[in-house]
PDB file of C-alpha atoms and ligand atoms in Angstrom:
ATOM      1  CA  UNK A 760      50.852   1.389 -27.182  1.00 74.00           C
ATOM      2  CA  UNK A 761      52.160   4.014 -24.999  1.00 81.00           C
ATOM      3  CA  UNK A 762      52.801   7.501 -26.816  1.00 93.00           C
ATOM      4  CA  UNK A 763      54.877  10.238 -25.631  1.00 98.00           C
ATOM      5  CA  UNK A 764      55.940  13.688 -26.701  1.00 98.00           C
ATOM      6  CA  UNK A 765      59.581  12.791 -26.337  1.00 98.00           C
ATOM      7  CA  UNK A 766      61.400   9.409 -25.911  1.00 98.00           C
ATOM      8  CA  UNK A 767      65.080   9.759 -24.769  1.00 98.00           C
ATOM      9  CA  UNK A 768      67.329   6.626 -25.587  1.00 98.00           C
ATOM     10  CA  UNK A 769      70.069   6.355 -22.639  1.00 98.00           C
ATOM     11  CA  UNK A 770      69.870   7.478 -18.960  1.00 98.00           C
ATOM     12  CA  UNK A 771      73.485   8.754 -18.781  1.00 98.00           C
ATOM     13  CA  UNK A 772      74.108  12.458 -17.763  1.00 98.00           C
ATOM     14  CA  UNK A 773      72.800  13.353 -21.369  1.00 98.00           C
ATOM     15  CA  UNK A 774      69.572  11.573 -21.203  1.00 98.00           C
ATOM     16  CA  UNK A 775      68.931  12.429 -17.730  1.00 98.00           C
ATOM     17  CA  UNK A 776      69.507  16.177 -18.225  1.00 98.00           C
ATOM     18  CA  UNK A 777      67.203  16.069 -21.429  1.00 98.00           C
ATOM     19  CA  UNK A 778      64.477  14.412 -19.283  1.00 98.00           C
ATOM     20  CA  UNK A 779      64.661  17.422 -16.820  1.00 98.00           C
ATOM     21  CA  UNK A 780      64.208  20.004 -19.559  1.00 98.00           C
ATOM     22  CA  UNK A 781      61.242  18.167 -21.484  1.00 98.00           C
ATOM     23  CA  UNK A 782      59.457  17.544 -18.357  1.00 98.00           C
ATOM     24  CA  UNK A 783      59.890  21.186 -17.035  1.00 98.00           C
ATOM     25  CA  UNK A 784      58.593  22.257 -20.366  1.00 98.00           C
ATOM     26  CA  UNK A 785      55.136  20.466 -19.653  1.00 98.00           C
ATOM     27  CA  UNK A 786      55.880  17.645 -22.042  1.00 98.00           C
ATOM     28  CA  UNK A 787      55.418  13.868 -21.493  1.00 98.00           C
ATOM     29  CA  UNK A 788      58.865  12.236 -21.584  1.00 98.00           C
ATOM     30  CA  UNK A 789      60.101   8.551 -21.147  1.00 98.00           C
ATOM     31  CA  UNK A 790      63.753   7.651 -20.890  1.00 98.00           C
ATOM     32  CA  UNK A 791      64.494   4.154 -21.944  1.00 98.00           C
ATOM     33  CA  UNK A 792      67.669   2.666 -20.403  1.00 98.00           C
ATOM     34  CA  UNK A 793      69.479  -0.624 -21.597  1.00 98.00           C
ATOM     35  CA  UNK A 794      71.412  -1.319 -18.243  1.00 97.00           C
ATOM     36  CA  UNK A 795      71.602   0.975 -15.485  1.00 96.00           C
ATOM     37  CA  UNK A 796      70.861   4.786 -15.123  1.00 96.00           C
ATOM     38  CA  UNK A 797      74.221   6.753 -14.857  1.00 97.00           C
ATOM     39  CA  UNK A 798      76.244   5.263 -17.856  1.00 96.00           C
ATOM     40  CA  UNK A 799      80.011   5.625 -18.146  1.00 94.00           C
ATOM     41  CA  UNK A 800      80.298   7.834 -14.945  1.00 94.00           C
ATOM     42  CA  UNK A 801      78.563   5.217 -12.412  1.00 93.00           C
ATOM     43  CA  UNK A 802      81.864   3.464 -11.299  1.00 85.00           C
ATOM     44  CA  UNK A 803      83.838   6.626 -10.828  1.00 87.00           C
ATOM     45  CA  UNK A 804      84.516   7.356  -7.171  1.00 86.00           C
ATOM     46  CA  UNK A 805      86.156  10.829  -7.413  1.00 88.00           C
ATOM     47  CA  UNK A 806      84.650  13.294  -9.881  1.00 92.00           C
ATOM     48  CA  UNK A 807      86.502  16.653  -9.339  1.00 92.00           C
ATOM     49  CA  UNK A 808      85.296  18.717 -12.189  1.00 94.00           C
ATOM     50  CA  UNK A 809      81.415  18.663 -11.821  1.00 96.00           C
ATOM     51  CA  UNK A 810      80.830  22.403 -10.964  1.00 97.00           C
ATOM     52  CA  UNK A 811      79.118  22.712  -7.213  1.00 95.00           C
ATOM     53  CA  UNK A 812      80.906  19.743  -5.965  1.00 93.00           C
ATOM     54  CA  UNK A 813      84.789  19.589  -5.051  1.00 94.00           C
ATOM     55  CA  UNK A 814      84.365  15.785  -4.919  1.00 94.00           C
ATOM     56  CA  UNK A 815      81.666  13.595  -5.695  1.00 96.00           C
ATOM     57  CA  UNK A 816      81.166   9.878  -6.626  1.00 95.00           C
ATOM     58  CA  UNK A 817      79.439   8.864  -9.823  1.00 95.00           C
ATOM     59  CA  UNK A 818      76.668   7.020  -7.958  1.00 96.00           C
ATOM     60  CA  UNK A 819      75.816  10.052  -5.686  1.00 97.00           C
ATOM     61  CA  UNK A 820      75.833  12.415  -8.468  1.00 98.00           C
ATOM     62  CA  UNK A 821      73.721  10.106 -10.810  1.00 98.00           C
ATOM     63  CA  UNK A 822      71.252   9.289  -7.683  1.00 98.00           C
ATOM     64  CA  UNK A 823      70.586  13.060  -7.016  1.00 97.00           C
ATOM     65  CA  UNK A 824      69.826  13.688 -10.901  1.00 98.00           C
ATOM     66  CA  UNK A 825      67.590  10.539 -11.108  1.00 98.00           C
ATOM     67  CA  UNK A 826      65.418  11.568  -8.066  1.00 98.00           C
ATOM     68  CA  UNK A 827      65.123  15.153  -9.757  1.00 98.00           C
ATOM     69  CA  UNK A 828      64.157  13.506 -13.019  1.00 98.00           C
ATOM     70  CA  UNK A 829      61.405  11.572 -11.159  1.00 97.00           C
ATOM     71  CA  UNK A 830      60.160  14.312  -9.053  1.00 98.00           C
ATOM     72  CA  UNK A 831      59.714  16.437 -12.233  1.00 98.00           C
ATOM     73  CA  UNK A 832      57.291  13.459 -13.626  1.00 96.00           C
ATOM     74  CA  UNK A 833      59.634  11.950 -16.326  1.00 97.00           C
ATOM     75  CA  UNK A 834      59.478   8.146 -16.428  1.00 97.00           C
ATOM     76  CA  UNK A 835      62.460   5.834 -16.633  1.00 98.00           C
ATOM     77  CA  UNK A 836      62.140   2.328 -17.818  1.00 98.00           C
ATOM     78  CA  UNK A 837      64.604  -0.368 -18.474  1.00 98.00           C
ATOM     79  CA  UNK A 838      64.627  -1.282 -21.929  1.00 98.00           C
ATOM     80  CA  UNK A 839      67.270  -1.989 -24.517  1.00 98.00           C
ATOM     81  CA  UNK A 840      66.405  -0.216 -27.663  1.00 98.00           C
ATOM     82  CA  UNK A 841      67.170  -1.931 -30.704  1.00 98.00           C
ATOM     83  CA  UNK A 842      65.499  -0.162 -33.717  1.00 98.00           C
ATOM     84  CA  UNK A 843      63.889   3.192 -34.049  1.00 98.00           C
ATOM     85  CA  UNK A 844      61.711   3.826 -37.308  1.00 98.00           C
ATOM     86  CA  UNK A 845      59.694   6.730 -38.520  1.00 98.00           C
ATOM     87  CA  UNK A 846      56.129   6.476 -38.659  1.00 95.00           C
ATOM     88  CA  UNK A 847      53.036   8.993 -39.419  1.00 94.00           C
ATOM     89  CA  UNK A 848      55.042  12.010 -38.716  1.00 95.00           C
ATOM     90  CA  UNK A 849      56.348  10.534 -35.454  1.00 97.00           C
ATOM     91  CA  UNK A 850      58.536   7.465 -34.408  1.00 98.00           C
ATOM     92  CA  UNK A 851      58.451   4.055 -33.225  1.00 98.00           C
ATOM     93  CA  UNK A 852      60.849   2.858 -30.945  1.00 98.00           C
ATOM     94  CA  UNK A 853      61.674  -1.071 -30.419  1.00 98.00           C
ATOM     95  CA  UNK A 854      63.133  -2.855 -27.558  1.00 98.00           C
ATOM     96  CA  UNK A 855      64.922  -6.168 -27.467  1.00 98.00           C
ATOM     97  CA  UNK A 856      62.153  -7.755 -25.663  1.00 97.00           C
ATOM     98  CA  UNK A 857      59.307  -6.724 -28.126  1.00 96.00           C
ATOM     99  CA  UNK A 858      58.575  -3.734 -26.276  1.00 97.00           C
ATOM    100  CA  UNK A 859      57.061  -0.849 -28.452  1.00 97.00           C
ATOM    101  CA  UNK A 860      56.762   2.854 -27.880  1.00 97.00           C
ATOM    102  CA  UNK A 861      55.668   5.706 -30.053  1.00 98.00           C
ATOM    103  CA  UNK A 862      56.908   9.533 -29.724  1.00 98.00           C
ATOM    104  CA  UNK A 863      56.541  12.814 -31.574  1.00 98.00           C
ATOM    105  CA  UNK A 864      60.366  13.178 -31.098  1.00 98.00           C
ATOM    106  CA  UNK A 865      63.238  11.293 -29.984  1.00 98.00           C
ATOM    107  CA  UNK A 866      66.620  12.275 -28.414  1.00 98.00           C
ATOM    108  CA  UNK A 867      69.410   9.657 -28.912  1.00 98.00           C
ATOM    109  CA  UNK A 868      71.952   9.761 -25.655  1.00 98.00           C
ATOM    110  CA  UNK A 869      73.400   6.333 -25.907  1.00 98.00           C
ATOM    111  CA  UNK A 870      76.726   7.309 -25.115  1.00 98.00           C
ATOM    112  CA  UNK A 871      79.833   4.859 -25.453  1.00 97.00           C
ATOM    113  CA  UNK A 872      80.914   1.548 -24.623  1.00 95.00           C
ATOM    114  CA  UNK A 873      84.485   0.226 -23.936  1.00 94.00           C
ATOM    115  CA  UNK A 874      86.215  -1.090 -26.872  1.00 95.00           C
ATOM    116  CA  UNK A 875      86.861  -4.998 -26.828  1.00 95.00           C
ATOM    117  CA  UNK A 876      90.141  -6.738 -27.172  1.00 96.00           C
ATOM    118  CA  UNK A 877      90.623  -8.215 -30.603  1.00 95.00           C
ATOM    119  CA  UNK A 878      89.674 -12.079 -31.081  1.00 96.00           C
ATOM    120  CA  UNK A 879      93.204 -13.126 -31.091  1.00 96.00           C
ATOM    121  CA  UNK A 880      94.054 -11.360 -27.683  1.00 96.00           C
ATOM    122  CA  UNK A 881      90.699 -12.501 -26.140  1.00 96.00           C
ATOM    123  CA  UNK A 882      91.773 -15.923 -27.111  1.00 96.00           C
ATOM    124  CA  UNK A 883      95.145 -15.598 -25.320  1.00 96.00           C
ATOM    125  CA  UNK A 884      93.368 -14.495 -22.215  1.00 96.00           C
ATOM    126  CA  UNK A 885      91.556 -17.957 -22.058  1.00 96.00           C
ATOM    127  CA  UNK A 886      89.332 -18.182 -19.214  1.00 96.00           C
ATOM    128  CA  UNK A 887      91.042 -15.327 -17.221  1.00 97.00           C
ATOM    129  CA  UNK A 888      88.528 -12.876 -15.979  1.00 96.00           C
ATOM    130  CA  UNK A 889      88.358  -9.551 -18.126  1.00 96.00           C
ATOM    131  CA  UNK A 890      87.357  -6.188 -16.770  1.00 95.00           C
ATOM    132  CA  UNK A 891      86.974  -2.657 -18.154  1.00 93.00           C
ATOM    133  CA  UNK A 892      87.142  -0.980 -14.743  1.00 91.00           C
ATOM    134  CA  UNK A 893      90.131  -0.998 -12.284  1.00 92.00           C
ATOM    135  CA  UNK A 894      88.207   1.105  -9.719  1.00 86.00           C
ATOM    136  CA  UNK A 895      85.339  -1.283  -9.840  1.00 85.00           C
ATOM    137  CA  UNK A 896      87.258  -4.694  -9.838  1.00 91.00           C
ATOM    138  CA  UNK A 897      90.783  -3.915  -8.815  1.00 93.00           C
ATOM    139  CA  UNK A 898      90.392  -4.914  -5.026  1.00 93.00           C
ATOM    140  CA  UNK A 899      89.611  -8.534  -6.231  1.00 95.00           C
ATOM    141  CA  UNK A 900      93.286  -8.965  -7.252  1.00 97.00           C
ATOM    142  CA  UNK A 901      95.090  -7.815  -4.133  1.00 96.00           C
ATOM    143  CA  UNK A 902      98.468  -9.077  -4.194  1.00 97.00           C
ATOM    144  CA  UNK A 903      97.926 -10.824  -7.389  1.00 97.00           C
ATOM    145  CA  UNK A 904      99.435 -10.420 -11.056  1.00 98.00           C
ATOM    146  CA  UNK A 905      97.300  -8.451 -13.662  1.00 98.00           C
ATOM    147  CA  UNK A 906      97.626  -6.927 -16.998  1.00 98.00           C
ATOM    148  CA  UNK A 907      96.490  -3.799 -18.374  1.00 98.00           C
ATOM    149  CA  UNK A 908      95.723  -3.546 -22.226  1.00 97.00           C
ATOM    150  CA  UNK A 909      96.272  -0.053 -23.605  1.00 96.00           C
ATOM    151  CA  UNK A 910      98.730   2.541 -23.672  1.00 95.00           C
ATOM    152  CA  UNK A 911      96.631   5.840 -23.627  1.00 93.00           C
ATOM    153  CA  UNK A 912      95.629   8.158 -20.693  1.00 91.00           C
ATOM    154  CA  UNK A 913      93.017   6.037 -19.250  1.00 89.00           C
ATOM    155  CA  UNK A 914      95.159   2.882 -19.499  1.00 95.00           C
ATOM    156  CA  UNK A 915      98.085   4.721 -17.650  1.00 96.00           C
ATOM    157  CA  UNK A 916      95.518   5.650 -14.969  1.00 92.00           C
ATOM    158  CA  UNK A 917      94.470   1.994 -14.619  1.00 95.00           C
ATOM    159  CA  UNK A 918      98.053   0.835 -14.280  1.00 97.00           C
ATOM    160  CA  UNK A 919      98.754   3.303 -11.611  1.00 96.00           C
ATOM    161  CA  UNK A 920      95.441   2.429  -9.512  1.00 95.00           C
ATOM    162  CA  UNK A 921      96.248  -1.209  -9.869  1.00 97.00           C
ATOM    163  CA  UNK A 922      99.916  -0.643  -8.979  1.00 97.00           C
ATOM    164  CA  UNK A 923      98.606   0.548  -5.473  1.00 96.00           C
ATOM    165  CA  UNK A 924      96.838  -2.838  -5.041  1.00 96.00           C
ATOM    166  CA  UNK A 925      98.450  -5.638  -6.981  1.00 97.00           C
ATOM    167  CA  UNK A 926     101.685  -7.573  -6.857  1.00 97.00           C
ATOM    168  CA  UNK A 927     102.566  -6.943 -10.276  1.00 98.00           C
ATOM    169  CA  UNK A 928     101.157  -4.976 -13.151  1.00 98.00           C
ATOM    170  CA  UNK A 929     101.910  -5.786 -16.802  1.00 97.00           C
ATOM    171  CA  UNK A 930     101.120  -2.948 -19.400  1.00 97.00           C
ATOM    172  CA  UNK A 931     100.964  -4.275 -22.866  1.00 97.00           C
ATOM    173  CA  UNK A 932      99.462  -3.030 -26.246  1.00 95.00           C
ATOM    174  CA  UNK A 933      96.185  -4.099 -27.818  1.00 92.00           C
ATOM    175  CA  UNK A 934      98.158  -6.526 -30.071  1.00 92.00           C
ATOM    176  CA  UNK A 935     100.189  -8.455 -27.441  1.00 95.00           C
ATOM    177  CA  UNK A 936      99.347 -11.901 -25.980  1.00 95.00           C
ATOM    178  CA  UNK A 937      98.235 -11.829 -22.390  1.00 97.00           C
ATOM    179  CA  UNK A 938     101.245 -12.853 -20.175  1.00 97.00           C
ATOM    180  CA  UNK A 939     101.049 -16.506 -18.872  1.00 96.00           C
ATOM    181  CA  UNK A 940     101.205 -15.430 -15.237  1.00 96.00           C
ATOM    182  CA  UNK A 941      98.674 -12.641 -15.345  1.00 96.00           C
ATOM    183  CA  UNK A 942      95.586 -13.797 -13.131  1.00 97.00           C
ATOM    184  CA  UNK A 943      93.198 -10.944 -14.370  1.00 97.00           C
ATOM    185  CA  UNK A 944      93.055  -8.651 -17.620  1.00 97.00           C
ATOM    186  CA  UNK A 945      92.140  -4.854 -17.461  1.00 97.00           C
ATOM    187  CA  UNK A 946      91.092  -3.554 -20.698  1.00 97.00           C
ATOM    188  CA  UNK A 947      91.689   0.373 -21.562  1.00 96.00           C
ATOM    189  CA  UNK A 948      91.852   0.613 -25.369  1.00 96.00           C
ATOM    190  CA  UNK A 949      89.221   3.291 -25.873  1.00 92.00           C
ATOM    191  CA  UNK A 950      85.520   3.506 -26.433  1.00 93.00           C
ATOM    192  CA  UNK A 951      83.255   3.167 -29.265  1.00 96.00           C
ATOM    193  CA  UNK A 952      79.909   4.722 -29.630  1.00 98.00           C
ATOM    194  CA  UNK A 953      76.638   2.950 -28.759  1.00 98.00           C
ATOM    195  CA  UNK A 954      74.868   4.157 -31.987  1.00 98.00           C
ATOM    196  CA  UNK A 955      73.750   0.582 -33.503  1.00 98.00           C
ATOM    197  CA  UNK A 956      70.013   1.461 -32.655  1.00 98.00           C
ATOM    198  CA  UNK A 957      70.244   4.627 -34.825  1.00 98.00           C
ATOM    199  CA  UNK A 958      71.607   3.104 -38.029  1.00 98.00           C
ATOM    200  CA  UNK A 959      69.527   3.871 -40.880  1.00 97.00           C
ATOM    201  CA  UNK A 960      67.594   6.457 -39.139  1.00 98.00           C
ATOM    202  CA  UNK A 961      70.364   9.398 -38.970  1.00 98.00           C
ATOM    203  CA  UNK A 962      73.488  10.340 -40.558  1.00 98.00           C
ATOM    204  CA  UNK A 963      76.661   8.582 -38.755  1.00 98.00           C
ATOM    205  CA  UNK A 964      80.428   9.355 -39.259  1.00 98.00           C
ATOM    206  CA  UNK A 965      82.821   6.399 -40.245  1.00 96.00           C
ATOM    207  CA  UNK A 966      83.878   5.980 -36.553  1.00 95.00           C
ATOM    208  CA  UNK A 967      80.113   5.589 -35.397  1.00 97.00           C
ATOM    209  CA  UNK A 968      79.470   8.840 -33.916  1.00 98.00           C
ATOM    210  CA  UNK A 969      75.959  10.780 -34.827  1.00 98.00           C
ATOM    211  CA  UNK A 970      76.535  13.784 -37.071  1.00 98.00           C
ATOM    212  CA  UNK A 971      75.349  16.867 -35.311  1.00 97.00           C
ATOM    213  CA  UNK A 972      76.642  20.220 -34.404  1.00 92.00           C
ATOM    214  CA  UNK A 973      76.081  22.170 -31.363  1.00 94.00           C
ATOM    215  CA  UNK A 974      72.303  22.565 -32.224  1.00 96.00           C
ATOM    216  CA  UNK A 975      72.043  18.686 -31.445  1.00 98.00           C
ATOM    217  CA  UNK A 976      69.897  18.440 -34.686  1.00 98.00           C
ATOM    218  CA  UNK A 977      70.661  15.143 -36.626  1.00 98.00           C
ATOM    219  CA  UNK A 978      70.158  14.587 -40.362  1.00 98.00           C
ATOM    220  CA  UNK A 979      66.394  13.620 -39.517  1.00 98.00           C
ATOM    221  CA  UNK A 980      63.966  16.047 -38.550  1.00 98.00           C
ATOM    222  CA  UNK A 981      62.441  15.319 -34.990  1.00 98.00           C
ATOM    223  CA  UNK A 982      65.517  13.318 -33.930  1.00 98.00           C
ATOM    224  CA  UNK A 983      67.925  14.931 -31.817  1.00 98.00           C
ATOM    225  CA  UNK A 984      71.178  13.885 -30.107  1.00 98.00           C
ATOM    226  CA  UNK A 985      73.051  14.533 -26.972  1.00 98.00           C
ATOM    227  CA  UNK A 986      76.214  13.662 -25.198  1.00 98.00           C
ATOM    228  CA  UNK A 987      79.184  11.306 -26.224  1.00 97.00           C
ATOM    229  CA  UNK A 988      77.615   9.578 -28.965  1.00 98.00           C
ATOM    230  CA  UNK A 989      77.464  12.632 -30.964  1.00 98.00           C
ATOM    231  CA  UNK A 990      80.419  13.984 -33.033  1.00 97.00           C
ATOM    232  CA  UNK A 991      82.396  16.587 -30.711  1.00 96.00           C
ATOM    233  CA  UNK A 992      85.625  17.549 -29.394  1.00 93.00           C
ATOM    234  CA  UNK A 993      85.271  17.346 -25.598  1.00 94.00           C
ATOM    235  CA  UNK A 994      83.331  14.187 -24.183  1.00 94.00           C
ATOM    236  CA  UNK A 995      82.545  15.118 -20.352  1.00 94.00           C
ATOM    237  CA  UNK A 996      79.897  15.272 -17.974  1.00 96.00           C
ATOM    238  CA  UNK A 997      79.367  19.124 -18.435  1.00 97.00           C
ATOM    239  CA  UNK A 998      79.358  18.868 -22.199  1.00 97.00           C
ATOM    240  CA  UNK A 999      76.834  15.773 -21.845  1.00 98.00           C
ATOM    241  CA  UNK A1000      74.649  17.968 -19.737  1.00 98.00           C
ATOM    242  CA  UNK A1001      74.707  20.703 -22.019  1.00 98.00           C
ATOM    243  CA  UNK A1002      73.893  18.780 -25.127  1.00 98.00           C
ATOM    244  CA  UNK A1003      71.040  17.254 -23.029  1.00 98.00           C
ATOM    245  CA  UNK A1004      69.679  20.787 -22.138  1.00 98.00           C
ATOM    246  CA  UNK A1005      69.969  21.926 -25.993  1.00 98.00           C
ATOM    247  CA  UNK A1006      68.433  18.700 -27.371  1.00 98.00           C
ATOM    248  CA  UNK A1007      65.509  18.829 -25.158  1.00 98.00           C
ATOM    249  CA  UNK A1008      64.942  22.586 -26.035  1.00 98.00           C
ATOM    250  CA  UNK A1009      65.095  21.855 -29.601  1.00 98.00           C
ATOM    251  CA  UNK A1010      62.870  18.659 -29.346  1.00 98.00           C
ATOM    252  CA  UNK A1011      60.100  20.666 -27.432  1.00 98.00           C
ATOM    253  CA  UNK A1012      60.477  23.507 -30.236  1.00 98.00           C
ATOM    254  CA  UNK A1013      59.929  20.750 -32.910  1.00 98.00           C
ATOM    255  CA  UNK A1014      56.957  19.408 -31.190  1.00 97.00           C
ATOM    256  CA  UNK A1015      55.496  22.718 -30.902  1.00 95.00           C
TER     257      UNK A1015
HETATM  258  C1  LIG B1072      86.429   5.790 -16.426  1.00 51.34           C
HETATM  259  C2  LIG B1072      85.819   7.179 -16.637  1.00 51.34           C
HETATM  260  C3  LIG B1072      85.913   8.266 -15.968  1.00 51.34           C
HETATM  261  C4  LIG B1072      85.287   9.567 -16.382  1.00 51.34           C
HETATM  262  N1  LIG B1072      85.568  10.509 -15.463  1.00 51.34           N
HETATM  263  C5  LIG B1072      85.068  11.825 -15.774  1.00 51.34           C
HETATM  264  C6  LIG B1072      85.106  13.020 -14.933  1.00 51.34           C
HETATM  265  O1  LIG B1072      85.655  12.793 -13.864  1.00 51.34           O
HETATM  266  N2  LIG B1072      84.480  14.112 -15.171  1.00 51.34           N
HETATM  267  C7  LIG B1072      84.069  14.235 -16.625  1.00 51.34           C
HETATM  268  O2  LIG B1072      83.348  15.466 -16.569  1.00 51.34           O
HETATM  269  N3  LIG B1072      83.822  13.310 -17.405  1.00 51.34           N
HETATM  270  C8  LIG B1072      84.158  11.918 -17.106  1.00 51.34           C
HETATM  271  N4  LIG B1072      84.245  11.044 -17.869  1.00 51.34           N
HETATM  272  C9  LIG B1072      83.351  11.259 -19.048  1.00 51.34           C
HETATM  273  C10 LIG B1072      81.905  11.032 -18.597  1.00 51.34           C
HETATM  274  O3  LIG B1072      81.642   9.941 -18.015  1.00 51.34           O
HETATM  275  C11 LIG B1072      81.023  11.136 -20.070  1.00 51.34           C
HETATM  276  O4  LIG B1072      81.290  12.251 -20.858  1.00 51.34           O
HETATM  277  C12 LIG B1072      79.498  11.235 -19.633  1.00 51.34           C
HETATM  278  O5  LIG B1072      79.132  10.194 -18.743  1.00 51.34           O
HETATM  279  C13 LIG B1072      78.669  11.020 -21.110  1.00 51.34           C
HETATM  280  O6  LIG B1072      77.575  10.948 -20.900  1.00 51.34           O
HETATM  281  P1  LIG B1072      76.377  10.468 -21.910  1.00 51.34           P
HETATM  282  O7  LIG B1072      75.020  10.439 -21.283  1.00 51.34           O
HETATM  283  O8  LIG B1072      76.543  10.910 -23.041  1.00 51.34           O
HETATM  284  O9  LIG B1072      76.774   8.784 -22.238  1.00 51.34           O
HETATM  285  P2  LIG B1072      76.838   7.622 -21.093  1.00 51.34           P
HETATM  286  O10 LIG B1072      77.318   8.029 -19.806  1.00 51.34           O
HETATM  287  O11 LIG B1072      77.827   6.611 -21.791  1.00 51.34           O
HETATM  288  O12 LIG B1072      75.283   7.024 -20.983  1.00 51.34           O
HETATM  289  C14 LIG B1072      74.786   6.445 -22.045  1.00 51.34           C
HETATM  290  C15 LIG B1072      73.601   5.529 -21.473  1.00 51.34           C
HETATM  291  O13 LIG B1072      72.802   5.089 -22.576  1.00 51.34           O
HETATM  292  C16 LIG B1072      72.734   3.678 -22.323  1.00 51.34           C
HETATM  293  N5  LIG B1072      72.264   2.972 -23.601  1.00 51.34           N
HETATM  294  C17 LIG B1072      73.228   2.750 -24.632  1.00 51.34           C
HETATM  295  N6  LIG B1072      72.725   2.261 -25.654  1.00 51.34           N
HETATM  296  C18 LIG B1072      71.351   1.980 -25.341  1.00 51.34           C
HETATM  297  C19 LIG B1072      70.233   1.505 -26.139  1.00 51.34           C
HETATM  298  N7  LIG B1072      70.195   0.797 -27.092  1.00 51.34           N
HETATM  299  N8  LIG B1072      68.954   1.510 -25.381  1.00 51.34           N
HETATM  300  C20 LIG B1072      68.996   1.843 -24.226  1.00 51.34           C
HETATM  301  N9  LIG B1072      69.838   2.453 -23.267  1.00 51.34           N
HETATM  302  C21 LIG B1072      71.076   2.616 -24.072  1.00 51.34           C
HETATM  303  C22 LIG B1072      73.792   3.211 -21.577  1.00 51.34           C
HETATM  304  O14 LIG B1072      73.538   1.993 -20.835  1.00 51.34           O
HETATM  305  C23 LIG B1072      74.115   4.245 -20.715  1.00 51.34           C
HETATM  306  O15 LIG B1072      73.517   4.110 -19.662  1.00 51.34           O
HETATM  307  C24 LIG B1072      84.603   9.386 -17.633  1.00 51.34           C
HETATM  308  C25 LIG B1072      84.536   8.558 -18.358  1.00 51.34           C
HETATM  309  C26 LIG B1072      85.038   7.276 -17.993  1.00 51.34           C
HETATM  310  C27 LIG B1072      84.781   6.135 -18.962  1.00 51.34           C
END
């Protein structure tokens, strides 16, 4: 079985930044990613608050960070982590295809996933396509009628974007049925932390976020948390990167 100084779960901004810091500290590091590296920001076309770039796309930003991570010698593997258990002073990390890894320390950086519609609302959508990203899929519905579910800031952003493309855009609440004539459904009703694989390992708050303060220490020694899946006030790229650097530095100290 492969053994690493640090295994990082999640290759979003937090996990990739943590990998840079661990690799530069001369420790072996493996990043496990269940989908594609980059996380939530990958579909954003214009990021305007990443220092150093007036405007940058999520794809370009992550591509640059990924090559930096690999050039520094960190490894990225595509594994969906389902369980992490303590073993002999270290940890065992299990993937959903029976993969198994060992590490002296673990950094949890799983971010968040979009919240899904209720069963009732999903039923009312029938076989119509459901999307969580207007920027990604909006162009498919040019001159068609669509509906945006949700009334928060991100839903407003989706409505505005789709109004520039579609013939008609409905905007409904999370408890209303999907209008009969809508041809596609865009869901923007918030996000939920992707912390299932850490259940039983570390303390998690009632909303599903991993309990930790600015030091990124979790309730379990040797396990650190970084980015949007942690309890915090501001979930942004710079705070995810900041957490990544802190969690990695703490993990390296722990190993020493
Ligand atoms: C539409 C949108 C636009 C945004 N725009 C901006 C912006 O302009 N500026 C800004 O600063 N912030 C923006 N944000 C917020 C920003 O994207 C997040 O704060 C940041 O990406 C969080 O990074 P993260 O690494 O903590 O989590 P994520 O980006 O969520 O990455 C987590 C990664 O972990 C992986 N993962 C999850 N569970 C597992 C598992 N069990 N096993 C293996 N891998 C797993 C996921 O697949 C994902 O790749 C935006 C967010 C959204 C949704």
